[in-house]
Short mmCIF file of C-alpha atoms in Angstrom, two decimals:
data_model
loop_
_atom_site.label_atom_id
_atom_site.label_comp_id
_atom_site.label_asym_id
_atom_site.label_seq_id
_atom_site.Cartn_x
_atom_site.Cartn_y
_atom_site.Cartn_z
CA UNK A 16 0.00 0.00 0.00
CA UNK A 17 1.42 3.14 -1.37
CA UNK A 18 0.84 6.51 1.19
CA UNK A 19 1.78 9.31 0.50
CA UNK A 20 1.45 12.16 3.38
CA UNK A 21 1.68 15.68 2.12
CA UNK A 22 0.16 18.85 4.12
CA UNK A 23 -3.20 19.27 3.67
CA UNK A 24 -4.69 21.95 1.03
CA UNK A 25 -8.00 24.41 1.68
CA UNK A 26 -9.05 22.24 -1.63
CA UNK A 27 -9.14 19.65 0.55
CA UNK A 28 -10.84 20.86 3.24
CA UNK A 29 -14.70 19.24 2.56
CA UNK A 30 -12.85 15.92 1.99
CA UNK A 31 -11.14 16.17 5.05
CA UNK A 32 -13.39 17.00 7.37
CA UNK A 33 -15.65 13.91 6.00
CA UNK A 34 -12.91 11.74 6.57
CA UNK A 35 -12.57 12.88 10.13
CA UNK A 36 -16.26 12.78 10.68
CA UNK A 37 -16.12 9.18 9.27
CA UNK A 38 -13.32 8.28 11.80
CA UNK A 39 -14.90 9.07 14.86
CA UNK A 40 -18.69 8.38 13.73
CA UNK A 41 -19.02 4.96 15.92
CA UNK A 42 -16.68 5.51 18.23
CA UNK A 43 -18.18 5.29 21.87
CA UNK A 44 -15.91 8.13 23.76
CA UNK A 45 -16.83 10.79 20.90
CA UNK A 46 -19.30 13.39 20.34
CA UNK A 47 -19.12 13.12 16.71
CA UNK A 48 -18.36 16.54 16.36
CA UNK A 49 -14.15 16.40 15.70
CA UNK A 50 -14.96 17.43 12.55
CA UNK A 51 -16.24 20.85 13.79
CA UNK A 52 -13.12 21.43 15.75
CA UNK A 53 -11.08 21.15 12.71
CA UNK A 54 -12.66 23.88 11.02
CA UNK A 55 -12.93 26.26 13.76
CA UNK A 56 -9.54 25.87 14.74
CA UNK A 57 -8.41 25.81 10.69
CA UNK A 58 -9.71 29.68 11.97
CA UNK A 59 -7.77 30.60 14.62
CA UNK A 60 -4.87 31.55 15.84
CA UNK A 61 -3.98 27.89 16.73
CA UNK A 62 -3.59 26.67 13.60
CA UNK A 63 -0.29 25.67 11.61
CA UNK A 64 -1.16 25.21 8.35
CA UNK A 65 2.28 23.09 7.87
CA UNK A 66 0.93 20.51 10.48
CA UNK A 67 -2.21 19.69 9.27
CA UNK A 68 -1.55 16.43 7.09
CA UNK A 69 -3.14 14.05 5.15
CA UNK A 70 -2.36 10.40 4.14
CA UNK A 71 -3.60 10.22 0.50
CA UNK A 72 -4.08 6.18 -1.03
CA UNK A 73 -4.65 6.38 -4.85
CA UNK A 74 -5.51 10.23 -5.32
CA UNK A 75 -8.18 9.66 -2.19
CA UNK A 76 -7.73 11.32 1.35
CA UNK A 77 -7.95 8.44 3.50
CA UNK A 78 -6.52 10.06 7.06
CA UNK A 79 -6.13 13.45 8.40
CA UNK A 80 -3.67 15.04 11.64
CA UNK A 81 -3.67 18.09 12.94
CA UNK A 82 -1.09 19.53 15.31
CA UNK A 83 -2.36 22.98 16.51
CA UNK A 84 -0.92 25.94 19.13
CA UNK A 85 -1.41 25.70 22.90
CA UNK A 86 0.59 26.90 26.38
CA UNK A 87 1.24 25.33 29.39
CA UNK A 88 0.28 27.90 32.36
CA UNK A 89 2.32 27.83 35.23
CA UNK A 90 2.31 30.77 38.53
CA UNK A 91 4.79 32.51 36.52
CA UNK A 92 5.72 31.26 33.64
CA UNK A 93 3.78 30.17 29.89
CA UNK A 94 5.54 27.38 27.89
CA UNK A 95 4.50 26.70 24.27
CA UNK A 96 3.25 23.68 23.12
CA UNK A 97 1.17 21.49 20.34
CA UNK A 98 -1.63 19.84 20.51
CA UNK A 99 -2.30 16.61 18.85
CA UNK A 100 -6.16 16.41 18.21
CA UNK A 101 -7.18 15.06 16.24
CA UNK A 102 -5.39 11.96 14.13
CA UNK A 103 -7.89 10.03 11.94
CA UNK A 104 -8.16 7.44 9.20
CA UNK A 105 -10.95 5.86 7.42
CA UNK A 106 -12.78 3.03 9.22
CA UNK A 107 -12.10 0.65 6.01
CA UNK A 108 -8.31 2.14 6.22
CA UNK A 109 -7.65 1.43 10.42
CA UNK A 110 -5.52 -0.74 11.92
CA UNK A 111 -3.13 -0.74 8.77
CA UNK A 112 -0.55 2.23 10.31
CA UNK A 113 -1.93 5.32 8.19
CA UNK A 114 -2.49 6.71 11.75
CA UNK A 115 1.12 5.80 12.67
CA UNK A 116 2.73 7.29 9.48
CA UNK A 117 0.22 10.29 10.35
CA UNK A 118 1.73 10.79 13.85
CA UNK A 119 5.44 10.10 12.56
CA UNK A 120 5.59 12.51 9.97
CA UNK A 121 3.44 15.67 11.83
CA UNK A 122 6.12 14.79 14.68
CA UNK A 123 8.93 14.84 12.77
CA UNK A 124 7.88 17.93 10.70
CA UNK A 125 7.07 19.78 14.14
CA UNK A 126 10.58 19.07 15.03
CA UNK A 127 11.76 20.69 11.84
CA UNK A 128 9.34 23.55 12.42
CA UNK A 129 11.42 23.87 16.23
CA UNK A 130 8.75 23.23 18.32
CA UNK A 131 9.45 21.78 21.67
CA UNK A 132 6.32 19.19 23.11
CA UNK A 133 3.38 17.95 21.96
CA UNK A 134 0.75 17.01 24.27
CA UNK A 135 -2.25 14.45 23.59
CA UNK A 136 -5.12 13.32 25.07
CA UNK A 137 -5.55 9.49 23.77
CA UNK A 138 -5.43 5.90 24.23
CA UNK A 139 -2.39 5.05 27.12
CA UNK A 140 -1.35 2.08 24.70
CA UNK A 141 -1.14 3.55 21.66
CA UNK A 142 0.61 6.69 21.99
CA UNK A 143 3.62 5.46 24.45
CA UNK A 144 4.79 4.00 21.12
CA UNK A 145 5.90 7.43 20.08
CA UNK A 146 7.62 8.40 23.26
CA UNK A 147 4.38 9.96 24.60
CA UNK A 148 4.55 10.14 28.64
CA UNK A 149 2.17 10.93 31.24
CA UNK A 150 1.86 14.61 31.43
CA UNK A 151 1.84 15.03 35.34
CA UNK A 152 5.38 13.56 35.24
CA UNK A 153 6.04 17.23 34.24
CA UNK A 154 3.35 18.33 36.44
CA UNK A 155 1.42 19.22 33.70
CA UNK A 156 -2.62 19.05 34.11
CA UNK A 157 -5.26 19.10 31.85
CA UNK A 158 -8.11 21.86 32.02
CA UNK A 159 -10.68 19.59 32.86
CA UNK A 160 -11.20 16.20 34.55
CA UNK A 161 -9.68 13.24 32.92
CA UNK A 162 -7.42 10.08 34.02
CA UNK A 163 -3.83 10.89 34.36
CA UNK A 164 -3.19 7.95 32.23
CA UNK A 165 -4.45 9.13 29.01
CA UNK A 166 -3.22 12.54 28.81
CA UNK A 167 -0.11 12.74 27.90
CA UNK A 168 3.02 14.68 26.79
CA UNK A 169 6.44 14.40 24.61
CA UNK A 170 9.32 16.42 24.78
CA UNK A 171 10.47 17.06 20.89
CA UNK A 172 13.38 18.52 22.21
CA UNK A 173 15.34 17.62 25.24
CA UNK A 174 14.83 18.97 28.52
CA UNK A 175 11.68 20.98 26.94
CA UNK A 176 9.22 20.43 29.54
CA UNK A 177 11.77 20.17 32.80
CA UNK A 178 10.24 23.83 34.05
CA UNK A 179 6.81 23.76 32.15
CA UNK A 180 4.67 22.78 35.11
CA UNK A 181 1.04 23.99 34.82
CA UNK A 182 -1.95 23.73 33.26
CA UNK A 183 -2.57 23.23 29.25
CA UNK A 184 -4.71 25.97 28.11
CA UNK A 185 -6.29 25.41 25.03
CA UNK A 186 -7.61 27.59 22.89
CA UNK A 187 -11.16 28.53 23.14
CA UNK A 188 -12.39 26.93 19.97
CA UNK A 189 -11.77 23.68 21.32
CA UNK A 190 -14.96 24.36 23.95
CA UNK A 191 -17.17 25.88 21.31
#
């Protein structure tokens, strides 16, 4: 299987954001609605245009990422971050690693583009695989309740997160 991941286009934003919907249509923990939060963050501030990827299978989108602006809050300080949310593929495309190429190349691009963490809140044994780690190890929380072992964070560069302590605010589109 030949995939090709290349940075997503505004031509392909309708595609896109089907494909997303797709991906999370059945899924249990998901309000169905990830597709929304890629457009209105595709408006904001928060978006990176270079980090929003797709993983194309003969001339058809089959799976979307989307790496986006956020801070970590501390007493006195603000450290900037990503966030991964979301990463989707096709139902008829999962479990084949599009999702894994996805992740790879956003990560590695995101290290080109000299950003320091990334921080995602996902399944605790899938993203370990990419050196994700439990965020409070850093003493970083989430803005809202959630188990400590599904959000998660990875230093891109070394020693990144050692004083980033605090809270992840995320932009307000993500709540809308």
């Amino acid at each position: 299987m030949n995939i090709i991941i290349r940075k997503e286009t505004q031509a392909d934003y309708q595609v896109t954001e089907s494909v997303v919907k797709q991906a999370f249509d059945s899924l249990e923990f998901s309000d169905q609605k990830e597709h929304e939060l890629i457009s209105r963050i595709r408006q904001s501030d928060a978006f990176i245009p270079e980090l929003s990827l797709v993983a194309v299978l003969s001339d058809h989108i089959v799976g979307h990422i989307l790496l986006s602006r956020i801070t970590i809050r501390g007493d006195q300080h603000t450290v900037d971050s990503l966030a991964l949310a979301p990463v989707s593929v096709l139902p008829e495309y999962q479990a084949l690693g599009i999702g894994k190429k996805l992740i790879r190349e956003a990560l590695q691009l995101a290290v080109q583009l000299e950003y320091s963490s990334v921080i995602v809140l996902g399944h605790p044994q899938y993203y370990p695989k990419f050196g994700f780690k439990k965020a409070f190890i850093w003493g970083i929380q989430p803005p809202f309740e959630v188990a400590d072992e599904v959000f998660m964070a990875l230093e891109l560069q070394e020693h990144a997160l050692d004083h980033a302590s605090g809270v992840v605010q995320y932009p307000s589109v993500f709540f809308e």
